[in-house]
Amino acid sequence: MGVSIVPALRALKPAALTVATGLAGVLVGFWANAAFFPGTSPRQPIEFSHKIHATDNAIPCLYCHTQARRSTVAGVPSVRKCVDCHNIVAKDRPQIRKVMSYWANQQPIPWIKVHDLPDFVYFPHKRHVQAGVACQTCHGKVETMHRVKRVAPLKMGWCLDCHKAHAVEHGLDCWTCHK
Amino acid sequence: MKRDDERGMHEKWREYRRPGYYEELDYAWTMTIDLDRCTGCEACVTACKAENNLPIVGEKAFAQGREIQWMRIERYWEGEYPNARLRFIPMLCQHCEAAPCETVCPVTATYHNQDGLNAQIYNRCIGTRSCAVYCPYEVRYFNYNNHHWDPPLDQQLNPDVTVREKGVMEKCTFCIQRIRQAKDLAKDDGRRRVRDGEVQPACVQACPAEALVFGDRKDPASRVSASMNDPRAYRVLDELNTRPSVIYLKKVTTDAG
Amino acid sequence: MATSAIGLFVDPHRALATAGRLKAAGFATIEVISPIPLEGADEVLGKKTSVIKRFTFFGAILGGVAGFTLAAGTAVLYLHPTGGRPIIPFPPFLIITYEMTILFGILATVIGFLISARLPAIRERAYVPEAAIDRFAVAVSCDDEECLDRAASLLRAAGAEEVRMAASRPTWRLPNEA
Amino acid sequence: MPAEVASLRYADVNRDVVRSLVETGPKYYITLACALGLTLVCFLFPWFYQLNLGIAAAGMNHPQVWGTYEASFIFWIGLSHSGTLLSCVLHITHSSWRKAMYRSAEAMTLFSLMVAVTMVMVHLGRPWFIHWAFPYPNQMELWPNFRSPLLFDVTAIATYLTGSSVFIYMGSIPDFAAVRDRTTGWRHHLYTLLSLGWRGTDTEWHRLGWAYTLLAVLIIPLAVSVHSIVSWDWASSIVPALHQTIFAPYFVVGAIYSGTAGIVTVMFLLRKYMSFERYITELHFDNLGKLLLALSLIWTYINVLELFTGWYSGASTELEALKYKLFGYYAPLYWEMILCCAIAPLLLISKRFRTSFVPMLVLSIAINIGMYTERFLIVGTSLSRKYLPDAWGLYVPSLVELSILVGSVALFSTLFLLFVKIFPSVSIYEVKETLPEAAELPKPATAERGGVQWQPVQ
Amino acid sequence: MAKLERRDFLKLVGAGSVGVGAGFMLAQSIKHPLEHLIPYPIPPEEFSPGVATWYNSVCSMCPAGCGISVRTREGRPKIIQGNPSHPVSQGRLCGLGQSGVHVLYNPDRLTTPLLRTGDRGAGAFVPTTWDEGLAKIAERLRTLRENDRGNRICFLSEGVRGHLAMVFERFMEQLGSQRLWHFDFAHPRTLYEANQRLFGEQHLPYYDLKNARYLLSFGADFLGHWLSPVHHSLGLAHSRQGRPGVRGKFVQIEPRMSLSGAAADEWIAARPGTEGLLALGLAHRIVSAGHYRGPDRDGWADKLSRYPAERVARETGVDADTIARLADSFAQTQPSLAIGGGAAGNHTNGVDILIAVNVLNYLAGNLGGAGGLVFNPPPAVDSPRRHASYRTMLDLAAEARAGQIEVLIVNKTNPVFALPAAAEFKEALARIPLIVSLSSFMDETTALADLVLPSHTYLESWGDDFPEPGVGFPVGAISQPVVSPLYDTRATGDIILGLSQRVGLGTALPWANMEECLKQGWREIHQRGSQNGDAESFETFWTSVLQAGVWGQDAHRAAPAVNIEPRVIDGIDVEAPRFSAASEEYSFILHPYLSTGLHDGRGANLPWMQELPDPLTSVVYGSWVELNPVTAQQLGVSEGDVVDVQSAHGRISAPVYIYPAIRPDVVAMPIGQGHDEYGRYAQRRGVNPIQILAPEMEPSTGALAWSATRVKLVPTGRRVKLVKTDGASRQLGRNIVRTIKAVSS
């Protein structure tokens, strides 16, 4: 006769095993969601290809996103901007027809935000562009993408790392980005 | 400013032991309020509401004492009829250099920034409300619930200022969005500094009696420095040694005649 | 196979005396199992010293250092000047230090206890349940039958109301523990 | 020693304690159900309502941003301040009357601490971000502010919680072992694990003795520091009537005071409903009574001192604070507190009172009501009368707050009820130590030993 | 490891899959929802998202006519500030003015033309189109005009100036009706009359507070609502702290401390209605003490001999020494200035009182010079004298009852709210076959309309303004739309022009819309301007005025040789004024005053103004009755006790507020609350003291003497919590507001 905790452990094993598998499952599920449904590259109302425009036809970013240098927001081109070219160029393509139909009944195109920051974050494009930060630093190689995909995490730590690396003036003052 | 890694251990230690940390503030934003000019008309109060997305809380909230007024007018009666006099004093965040509210925040949602401002970061706040307890000026306001603007009133909201959610403390920021704007413009036309008078918080801008003056007290030429040196200058509750950045000019009384 | 003989006694004093006698008779590992801590176990089985207090002491010191490092370290990781005070002010950080000292002290003590009391018991150990109620047991562990029988007979001779044989392996000891 | 104790045998102790664990009457289940139900209805539902609506559900307002939640927080922390502390002190000083009661006292500590922590959650405006108050590496690269008194709280309470749970557990290991041998089924497994295979060898006893004493030594200063630190949440502000050096001792004394009263209540209930009459005796009530008397006197002294220093300062703010406390809106509560905590306890001078159970129960409850009032007044009368008269206000708790207050008591009871069915609420081996040795007793037949026969482990 | 039992295996699988599910859902639930980026189909000119654009315009929240600049983002106005280059507001703006955005974005705005369906006042309307609406009324107007019954058309408008007023004039003229009235409750009718009589001036003078060193105000709450509060605030502030070494002194004489009274160095509560007497008392002292050295000194001495200090002291309740002191310093501290208005002007002898006040100015030599009364040159575009007095409104009501009015057009004025019940105006309206309202809100009057043609707010429409009183030189400002219309509404001017086209008044009103009309009008101004030199093109002129938001001429006018004969005194009656009811029963004088936030009630639908603590009492959202502590004690009431305020003409009840600075024989109530209609923020809130006013009039002008009502107070025994922001109202020696004695120079 004697005493030891082993038998008790043995008795508890199945229960413990079940719980453990359950928790492991949670992790897997979480990861699966992040991996297979990242939502970093939503399907846009019009399959606009940055590759065709920015690389093949070498249109500079600021041609369409005119505000980036002057304003907090880069600005998406108005429908007219699209039409200006496309009532001559590639009129027959189905996607262009779509654009034209928007234009016909003066509807704006409801683009879906790919790079979306929380409402309490104030990111001024103009400061960054004027400081010579390339669009690609945050947006990735958009000019190579057919459908835009978010590559940067856009998380606070990520911003801070860059601010630190470049010793941005007051770059670590919370009020620089949160107001 | 040198980068972190460029500084020696010893130098760093000295910095970290320096009271208030900043050797010199970048700007030292200051407001003076001339009580002899102030008429208590509350234009400043409205201006603040308009600029900073202060909620429309409703009658019930007022009855419960849950109004939100970053800028408020306090009124004190003196004497009795027929010699009763009414004294007004605008009360807003004093942006103290030794702010009691800053130290108590467990998550540094409020701290002192390099412009000598007492920052309040809404999205970091967890709502312990201890800062409001520690503030002797009662200028910190808590969001007891989410606020609603009957549409289209919401279209008036200032896109440069966050709309605060329930459970968050808020207070006067000296219109940080305007300060930032001014700095931005200065940068755009390649100036190092913001010119005096370029930034005006909403309340200062509105005041019909020009009782409020705002500016950088580091700049000896600024209007605010001038009015700070007025012999009438004093700080409210200065016995508490909170070293406010809001300076009041005494009300002038006259003998009969 | 049985490796230890356990004698149950009603009277703690007799149990202790027996334990002493067995020790004198040259038995190596003798344990007195009792429902309450027994005064005078040391006299018969030799003085005991424990490492726990060292654990506590060094744990506490470690905690102190950890405490201050935590406070000061995190403070400089992201500079948030508050209330016109330094980034690293002593009074508040000493409080953190103090609390951490105690926390680590406590945890170290627990670890120390578990190690030096050789708990939890993984391998089966000789035991008699009555010893948790009102019996005082003397357990002798041997390597061979002959030794066991000697122990058993000695126990009976000493007036154990009952002698049991239990299976348990010779237990190990920490260094510097008598 | 009292007769009923003298007649106890070692075996009886085991039997009684094991019975208190395994034999559960309907009365217990009914009580547990009530406690649980109350917790659900009065604590959880209102809290979820508040989480959804915001602190608007509570009665707080502009000058008065803290309310009953903070009061309850101090109250529960305070209640926790006797169990472990007292147990440690008495252990160090080898006072044997501790032995029958310390286990449940420590349990009280543990659970009131847990309730206190939940009160913090309830108090927060955005409790879903409470993890920001803990130092863990995060992508925001932000850390809590260790300069804040609130962070002192976090560390202190975390430490205290760990300390007291370790302490109560370590003291119970031999008892777990004893119960292990007397139980079957899942309980047997549970206690096998909890007892870590304790046998009660001379070495084990020796180590336990050491560890236990060391812990006691560590926990005494800890306990004192915890409530001082809690008091600094208030005292390190510059609010008139809160910004006072006396606050730390004031809080500590108050805490031990209400804690001891709490122990009396718990003792009474255990004695009555777990049938421990033979273990918890007049002796305990007598000693606790004396302790209470002493504490009430110290408490009264500090209160008077507070008033005096306030008055002596002559500062408008301090005077106003006093005036408001003594004659203001909440004056009735103040005088009720004085009655409960300063005047009523004077009855304890009489031994007859101390040794009569029901009156002691009544008094102990009265004292804790008074102490809750004290905590409420600390919050309720100071914040509404700060420096700027124009900003003065009035605070009245809302229904939600009151209900959560009731609910917190229910939560505490629930936890305690669960405890008495898992932990031996009276320490088996330490009680035995106070008994005449087994030899001197007529030897019981094996059959009687602890009722349940022991069967070897498979 | 032992091999798994089947059951255990299934258990594990179950647990695992449940876990995965949970994890997935969790991750899903914490995901950020998708947001959209909506570009313009066609971007407007010089518009860039994220960058604010400022537009200069004119405030029309009150008649002061401040210049404003509006900050807009993405085409939406965000905040209204003063226009720095406008001489009236000089970059400053009052709370009411800043609440203009709440007029624009008000959730209770009328969004489309409405046609009445149910009975009048039942509030049942159906949306209709502009065509239908305009057709309906145009048709009616045409028939009336063609049958020469144009005079049966009545146009009741808020006070308007500039070209809009001109358009109204021509419109009614063409229709053949003289019944065009501007109605503002607070219009200082008596002040104009007094001015007219004494100086023969149509336009008010400019009161140069800025340079005055001694300001004596008889009841004029010039910091609250009187004439141009923002400009006055600037002036007072400058006169006090704007000049090194000199600090202007300011004495306020009124029965209840107003915002101005609170700012005054000395506040004197003379008996209501005796302000004129007091003025003449001062005059008597000035002359008798030899401060006045004019040739006609003896004449004055003779005329003023009726007002010796003792008598005046007795009747005004201001002791003789004070009178002497005031008189001396008023005469000696030059430049000094006496202004009168507000309650003082609203007595049955209001005009006389104000004349008496100006006599003071004459005697102290304050006419024409800096720091005194500066006479304004006529504005570039003169606005007609169309302000309806109370008598006019009574006549109107009578005519309506007599069925002489067939069409009533109401433009943004609310007589039903702003006239005493005694006028029975609402009942009269019932007799008018067609009532058309151009209001942007469903106010009390609009609720009675048959047809509602909602007009733009001032931020959406074209207009111009020539502030009155001016600032001593000609000023004009153009109000331009700062936002494209939010709803299916039209600018008032455009509606009228549209109507005139439909009715066929073509030639007189040739413009398609207000913008054209303005351009033509301003072209004339420009031509007049260019005669003296500057030859810029009109377009540049126009754009520059739009950008600056203001136009001014450096043309000052020499003070007219005003010579006031002592005999004016014979013409005026400054003895105690007539009060409504017998004094013994109705023992209190009711002192209604315009509330700071709500003005005459127009601000009641603006959330910011409802939530603006009243500067003097800190009360929000409601009405209250101000009582002197002594009075309250006698009545045995304290704050929050609801009392009935009964006049001979009605009864309202409101909670008591103990007010330390009001005469014991006076009770004061704020005007502005007590709306039955007017949107969610105004409705069913507080009471409207105007309703119980006695129909007393100033005989010469027919202006309503709204300080002439006596009331009695009856405690109801009910008690409510007065909603206010103040805690305690005394400093308790805490030295929060510190003061310093002025070094008497």
PDB file of C-alpha atoms in Angstrom, chain D residues 89-265:
ATOM      1  CA  VAL D  89       0.099  37.022  13.260  1.00  0.00           C
ATOM      2  CA  LEU D  90      -1.444  34.391  15.467  1.00  0.00           C
ATOM      3  CA  HIS D  91       0.631  31.665  13.822  1.00  0.00           C
ATOM      4  CA  ILE D  92       3.861  33.550  14.446  1.00  0.00           C
ATOM      5  CA  THR D  93       2.826  34.174  18.015  1.00  0.00           C
ATOM      6  CA  HIS D  94       1.791  30.527  18.547  1.00  0.00           C
ATOM      7  CA  SER D  95      -1.677  31.395  19.800  1.00  0.00           C
ATOM      8  CA  SER D  96      -3.516  28.114  19.706  1.00  0.00           C
ATOM      9  CA  TRP D  97      -7.055  29.578  19.614  1.00  0.00           C
ATOM     10  CA  ARG D  98      -6.418  30.501  16.009  1.00  0.00           C
ATOM     11  CA  LYS D  99      -6.324  26.904  14.907  1.00  0.00           C
ATOM     12  CA  ALA D 100     -10.012  26.101  14.745  1.00  0.00           C
ATOM     13  CA  MET D 101     -10.965  29.218  12.776  1.00  0.00           C
ATOM     14  CA  TYR D 102      -8.105  30.382  10.612  1.00  0.00           C
ATOM     15  CA  ARG D 103      -8.966  28.270   7.566  1.00  0.00           C
ATOM     16  CA  SER D 104     -12.356  29.872   6.998  1.00  0.00           C
ATOM     17  CA  ALA D 105     -10.939  33.269   7.921  1.00  0.00           C
ATOM     18  CA  GLU D 106      -8.342  32.921   5.171  1.00  0.00           C
ATOM     19  CA  ALA D 107     -11.032  31.774   2.775  1.00  0.00           C
ATOM     20  CA  MET D 108     -12.860  34.996   3.568  1.00  0.00           C
ATOM     21  CA  THR D 109      -9.756  36.923   2.628  1.00  0.00           C
ATOM     22  CA  LEU D 110      -9.457  35.105  -0.651  1.00  0.00           C
ATOM     23  CA  PHE D 111     -13.043  35.563  -1.745  1.00  0.00           C
ATOM     24  CA  SER D 112     -13.511  39.145  -0.641  1.00  0.00           C
ATOM     25  CA  LEU D 113     -10.360  39.900  -2.640  1.00  0.00           C
ATOM     26  CA  MET D 114     -11.888  38.257  -5.696  1.00  0.00           C
ATOM     27  CA  VAL D 115     -15.091  40.250  -5.236  1.00  0.00           C
ATOM     28  CA  ALA D 116     -13.011  43.413  -4.836  1.00  0.00           C
ATOM     29  CA  VAL D 117     -11.363  42.721  -8.179  1.00  0.00           C
ATOM     30  CA  THR D 118     -14.722  42.271  -9.879  1.00  0.00           C
ATOM     31  CA  MET D 119     -15.800  45.607  -8.361  1.00  0.00           C
ATOM     32  CA  VAL D 120     -12.886  47.217 -10.179  1.00  0.00           C
ATOM     33  CA  MET D 121     -14.173  45.713 -13.398  1.00  0.00           C
ATOM     34  CA  VAL D 122     -17.629  47.040 -12.679  1.00  0.00           C
ATOM     35  CA  HIS D 123     -16.229  50.479 -11.912  1.00  0.00           C
ATOM     36  CA  LEU D 124     -14.280  50.878 -15.145  1.00  0.00           C
ATOM     37  CA  GLY D 125     -15.726  52.811 -18.033  1.00  0.00           C
ATOM     38  CA  ARG D 126     -14.248  50.427 -20.593  1.00  0.00           C
ATOM     39  CA  PRO D 127     -13.517  47.183 -18.714  1.00  0.00           C
ATOM     40  CA  TRP D 128     -12.919  45.394 -22.002  1.00  0.00           C
ATOM     41  CA  PHE D 129      -9.572  47.206 -22.131  1.00  0.00           C
ATOM     42  CA  ILE D 130      -8.541  46.398 -18.545  1.00  0.00           C
ATOM     43  CA  HIS D 131      -5.624  44.316 -19.826  1.00  0.00           C
ATOM     44  CA  TRP D 132      -3.935  47.604 -20.735  1.00  0.00           C
ATOM     45  CA  ALA D 133      -3.322  48.036 -17.008  1.00  0.00           C
ATOM     46  CA  PHE D 134      -1.017  45.000 -17.012  1.00  0.00           C
ATOM     47  CA  PRO D 135       2.536  44.948 -18.317  1.00  0.00           C
ATOM     48  CA  TYR D 136       2.542  42.647 -21.314  1.00  0.00           C
ATOM     49  CA  PRO D 137       4.360  43.147 -24.623  1.00  0.00           C
ATOM     50  CA  ASN D 138       1.909  44.418 -27.236  1.00  0.00           C
ATOM     51  CA  GLN D 139       1.966  45.670 -30.809  1.00  0.00           C
ATOM     52  CA  MET D 140       1.134  49.220 -29.626  1.00  0.00           C
ATOM     53  CA  GLU D 141       4.470  49.216 -27.813  1.00  0.00           C
ATOM     54  CA  LEU D 142       2.683  50.805 -24.860  1.00  0.00           C
ATOM     55  CA  TRP D 143       3.012  49.948 -21.181  1.00  0.00           C
ATOM     56  CA  PRO D 144       1.057  50.744 -18.035  1.00  0.00           C
ATOM     57  CA  ASN D 145       2.072  53.760 -16.006  1.00  0.00           C
ATOM     58  CA  PHE D 146       3.812  52.453 -12.911  1.00  0.00           C
ATOM     59  CA  ARG D 147       3.838  55.953 -11.444  1.00  0.00           C
ATOM     60  CA  SER D 148       0.108  55.710 -10.941  1.00  0.00           C
ATOM     61  CA  PRO D 149      -1.329  54.780  -7.548  1.00  0.00           C
ATOM     62  CA  LEU D 150      -3.750  52.590  -9.461  1.00  0.00           C
ATOM     63  CA  LEU D 151      -0.851  50.500 -10.708  1.00  0.00           C
ATOM     64  CA  PHE D 152       0.399  50.196  -7.133  1.00  0.00           C
ATOM     65  CA  ASP D 153      -3.021  48.706  -6.507  1.00  0.00           C
ATOM     66  CA  VAL D 154      -2.730  46.293  -9.376  1.00  0.00           C
ATOM     67  CA  THR D 155       0.626  44.959  -8.203  1.00  0.00           C
ATOM     68  CA  ALA D 156      -0.291  44.933  -4.519  1.00  0.00           C
ATOM     69  CA  ILE D 157      -3.597  43.164  -5.009  1.00  0.00           C
ATOM     70  CA  ALA D 158      -2.109  40.653  -7.453  1.00  0.00           C
ATOM     71  CA  THR D 159       0.590  39.853  -4.916  1.00  0.00           C
ATOM     72  CA  TYR D 160      -1.858  39.674  -2.054  1.00  0.00           C
ATOM     73  CA  LEU D 161      -4.188  37.407  -3.995  1.00  0.00           C
ATOM     74  CA  THR D 162      -1.318  35.045  -4.854  1.00  0.00           C
ATOM     75  CA  GLY D 163       0.040  35.177  -1.326  1.00  0.00           C
ATOM     76  CA  SER D 164      -3.175  34.399   0.465  1.00  0.00           C
ATOM     77  CA  SER D 165      -4.223  31.649  -1.921  1.00  0.00           C
ATOM     78  CA  VAL D 166      -0.798  29.992  -1.572  1.00  0.00           C
ATOM     79  CA  PHE D 167      -0.997  30.387   2.187  1.00  0.00           C
ATOM     80  CA  ILE D 168      -4.439  28.829   2.572  1.00  0.00           C
ATOM     81  CA  TYR D 169      -3.520  26.019   0.200  1.00  0.00           C
ATOM     82  CA  MET D 170      -0.289  25.141   1.894  1.00  0.00           C
ATOM     83  CA  GLY D 171      -1.982  25.021   5.264  1.00  0.00           C
ATOM     84  CA  SER D 172      -4.562  22.635   3.860  1.00  0.00           C
ATOM     85  CA  ILE D 173      -2.235  20.057   2.281  1.00  0.00           C
ATOM     86  CA  PRO D 174      -2.163  17.666   5.281  1.00  0.00           C
ATOM     87  CA  ASP D 175      -5.928  17.956   5.602  1.00  0.00           C
ATOM     88  CA  PHE D 176      -6.397  17.218   1.917  1.00  0.00           C
ATOM     89  CA  ALA D 177      -4.359  14.117   2.551  1.00  0.00           C
ATOM     90  CA  ALA D 178      -6.536  13.135   5.495  1.00  0.00           C
ATOM     91  CA  VAL D 179      -9.701  13.698   3.440  1.00  0.00           C
ATOM     92  CA  ARG D 180      -8.191  11.862   0.473  1.00  0.00           C
ATOM     93  CA  ASP D 181      -8.063   8.712   2.521  1.00  0.00           C
ATOM     94  CA  ARG D 182     -11.658   9.065   3.543  1.00  0.00           C
ATOM     95  CA  THR D 183     -13.276   9.774   0.195  1.00  0.00           C
ATOM     96  CA  THR D 184     -14.078   7.884  -2.973  1.00  0.00           C
ATOM     97  CA  GLY D 185     -14.770   8.703  -6.622  1.00  0.00           C
ATOM     98  CA  TRP D 186     -14.003  12.102  -8.111  1.00  0.00           C
ATOM     99  CA  ARG D 187     -13.474  13.565  -4.673  1.00  0.00           C
ATOM    100  CA  HIS D 188     -10.782  11.016  -4.024  1.00  0.00           C
ATOM    101  CA  HIS D 189      -9.000  11.960  -7.254  1.00  0.00           C
ATOM    102  CA  LEU D 190      -9.417  15.651  -6.541  1.00  0.00           C
ATOM    103  CA  TYR D 191      -7.938  15.381  -3.059  1.00  0.00           C
ATOM    104  CA  THR D 192      -5.191  13.063  -4.236  1.00  0.00           C
ATOM    105  CA  LEU D 193      -4.064  15.817  -6.558  1.00  0.00           C
ATOM    106  CA  LEU D 194      -4.599  18.615  -4.060  1.00  0.00           C
ATOM    107  CA  SER D 195      -2.662  16.782  -1.354  1.00  0.00           C
ATOM    108  CA  LEU D 196       0.241  16.187  -3.768  1.00  0.00           C
ATOM    109  CA  GLY D 197       0.719  12.759  -2.186  1.00  0.00           C
ATOM    110  CA  TRP D 198       1.287  14.066   1.300  1.00  0.00           C
ATOM    111  CA  ARG D 199       2.007  11.390   3.863  1.00  0.00           C
ATOM    112  CA  GLY D 200       2.895  13.223   7.016  1.00  0.00           C
ATOM    113  CA  THR D 201       6.450  12.001   7.434  1.00  0.00           C
ATOM    114  CA  ASP D 202       8.663  13.813   9.870  1.00  0.00           C
ATOM    115  CA  THR D 203      10.515  15.457   6.975  1.00  0.00           C
ATOM    116  CA  GLU D 204       7.337  16.692   5.302  1.00  0.00           C
ATOM    117  CA  TRP D 205       6.071  18.162   8.571  1.00  0.00           C
ATOM    118  CA  HIS D 206       9.400  19.849   9.095  1.00  0.00           C
ATOM    119  CA  ARG D 207       9.418  21.430   5.607  1.00  0.00           C
ATOM    120  CA  LEU D 208       5.806  22.472   5.875  1.00  0.00           C
ATOM    121  CA  GLY D 209       6.485  24.118   9.202  1.00  0.00           C
ATOM    122  CA  TRP D 210       9.298  26.148   7.684  1.00  0.00           C
ATOM    123  CA  ALA D 211       7.502  27.152   4.534  1.00  0.00           C
ATOM    124  CA  TYR D 212       4.366  28.068   6.414  1.00  0.00           C
ATOM    125  CA  THR D 213       6.192  30.283   8.853  1.00  0.00           C
ATOM    126  CA  LEU D 214       8.170  31.997   6.094  1.00  0.00           C
ATOM    127  CA  LEU D 215       4.988  32.716   4.198  1.00  0.00           C
ATOM    128  CA  ALA D 216       3.399  34.125   7.337  1.00  0.00           C
ATOM    129  CA  VAL D 217       6.374  36.425   7.789  1.00  0.00           C
ATOM    130  CA  LEU D 218       6.130  37.611   4.185  1.00  0.00           C
ATOM    131  CA  ILE D 219       2.388  38.128   4.216  1.00  0.00           C
ATOM    132  CA  ILE D 220       2.129  40.322   7.310  1.00  0.00           C
ATOM    133  CA  PRO D 221       3.938  43.343   5.766  1.00  0.00           C
ATOM    134  CA  LEU D 222       2.236  42.603   2.469  1.00  0.00           C
ATOM    135  CA  ALA D 223      -1.239  42.789   3.954  1.00  0.00           C
ATOM    136  CA  VAL D 224      -0.409  46.050   5.705  1.00  0.00           C
ATOM    137  CA  SER D 225       1.017  47.512   2.504  1.00  0.00           C
ATOM    138  CA  VAL D 226      -1.984  46.513   0.431  1.00  0.00           C
ATOM    139  CA  HIS D 227      -4.501  48.613   2.258  1.00  0.00           C
ATOM    140  CA  SER D 228      -2.085  51.506   2.677  1.00  0.00           C
ATOM    141  CA  ILE D 229      -1.736  51.463  -1.078  1.00  0.00           C
ATOM    142  CA  VAL D 230      -5.473  51.332  -1.562  1.00  0.00           C
ATOM    143  CA  SER D 231      -5.716  54.368   0.676  1.00  0.00           C
ATOM    144  CA  TRP D 232      -3.212  56.180  -1.542  1.00  0.00           C
ATOM    145  CA  ASP D 233      -5.662  56.058  -4.423  1.00  0.00           C
ATOM    146  CA  TRP D 234      -7.381  58.721  -2.354  1.00  0.00           C
ATOM    147  CA  ALA D 235      -4.630  60.224  -0.247  1.00  0.00           C
ATOM    148  CA  SER D 236      -2.281  60.947  -3.149  1.00  0.00           C
ATOM    149  CA  SER D 237      -4.952  63.079  -4.783  1.00  0.00           C
ATOM    150  CA  ILE D 238      -5.177  66.704  -3.682  1.00  0.00           C
ATOM    151  CA  VAL D 239      -8.853  66.499  -2.894  1.00  0.00           C
ATOM    152  CA  PRO D 240      -9.677  68.234   0.386  1.00  0.00           C
ATOM    153  CA  ALA D 241     -10.393  65.692   3.160  1.00  0.00           C
ATOM    154  CA  LEU D 242      -8.717  62.932   1.146  1.00  0.00           C
ATOM    155  CA  HIS D 243      -5.209  64.355   0.864  1.00  0.00           C
ATOM    156  CA  GLN D 244      -4.195  63.214   4.353  1.00  0.00           C
ATOM    157  CA  THR D 245      -1.217  61.416   5.821  1.00  0.00           C
ATOM    158  CA  ILE D 246      -3.412  59.598   8.318  1.00  0.00           C
ATOM    159  CA  PHE D 247      -5.171  57.777   5.523  1.00  0.00           C
ATOM    160  CA  ALA D 248      -2.903  54.719   5.298  1.00  0.00           C
ATOM    161  CA  PRO D 249      -3.157  53.710   8.971  1.00  0.00           C
ATOM    162  CA  TYR D 250      -6.784  54.786   8.907  1.00  0.00           C
ATOM    163  CA  PHE D 251      -7.558  52.399   6.078  1.00  0.00           C
ATOM    164  CA  VAL D 252      -5.490  49.554   7.521  1.00  0.00           C
ATOM    165  CA  VAL D 253      -7.150  49.774  10.908  1.00  0.00           C
ATOM    166  CA  GLY D 254     -10.552  50.118   9.329  1.00  0.00           C
ATOM    167  CA  ALA D 255      -9.817  47.128   7.154  1.00  0.00           C
ATOM    168  CA  ILE D 256      -8.719  44.880   9.999  1.00  0.00           C
ATOM    169  CA  TYR D 257     -11.673  46.129  11.995  1.00  0.00           C
ATOM    170  CA  SER D 258     -14.295  45.219   9.427  1.00  0.00           C
ATOM    171  CA  GLY D 259     -12.392  42.049   8.581  1.00  0.00           C
ATOM    172  CA  THR D 260     -12.433  40.855  12.157  1.00  0.00           C
ATOM    173  CA  ALA D 261     -16.135  41.626  12.377  1.00  0.00           C
ATOM    174  CA  GLY D 262     -16.520  39.610   9.189  1.00  0.00           C
ATOM    175  CA  ILE D 263     -14.721  36.679  10.817  1.00  0.00           C
ATOM    176  CA  VAL D 264     -17.128  36.777  13.737  1.00  0.00           C
ATOM    177  CA  THR D 265     -20.047  36.599  11.310  1.00  0.00           C
TER     178      THR D 265
END
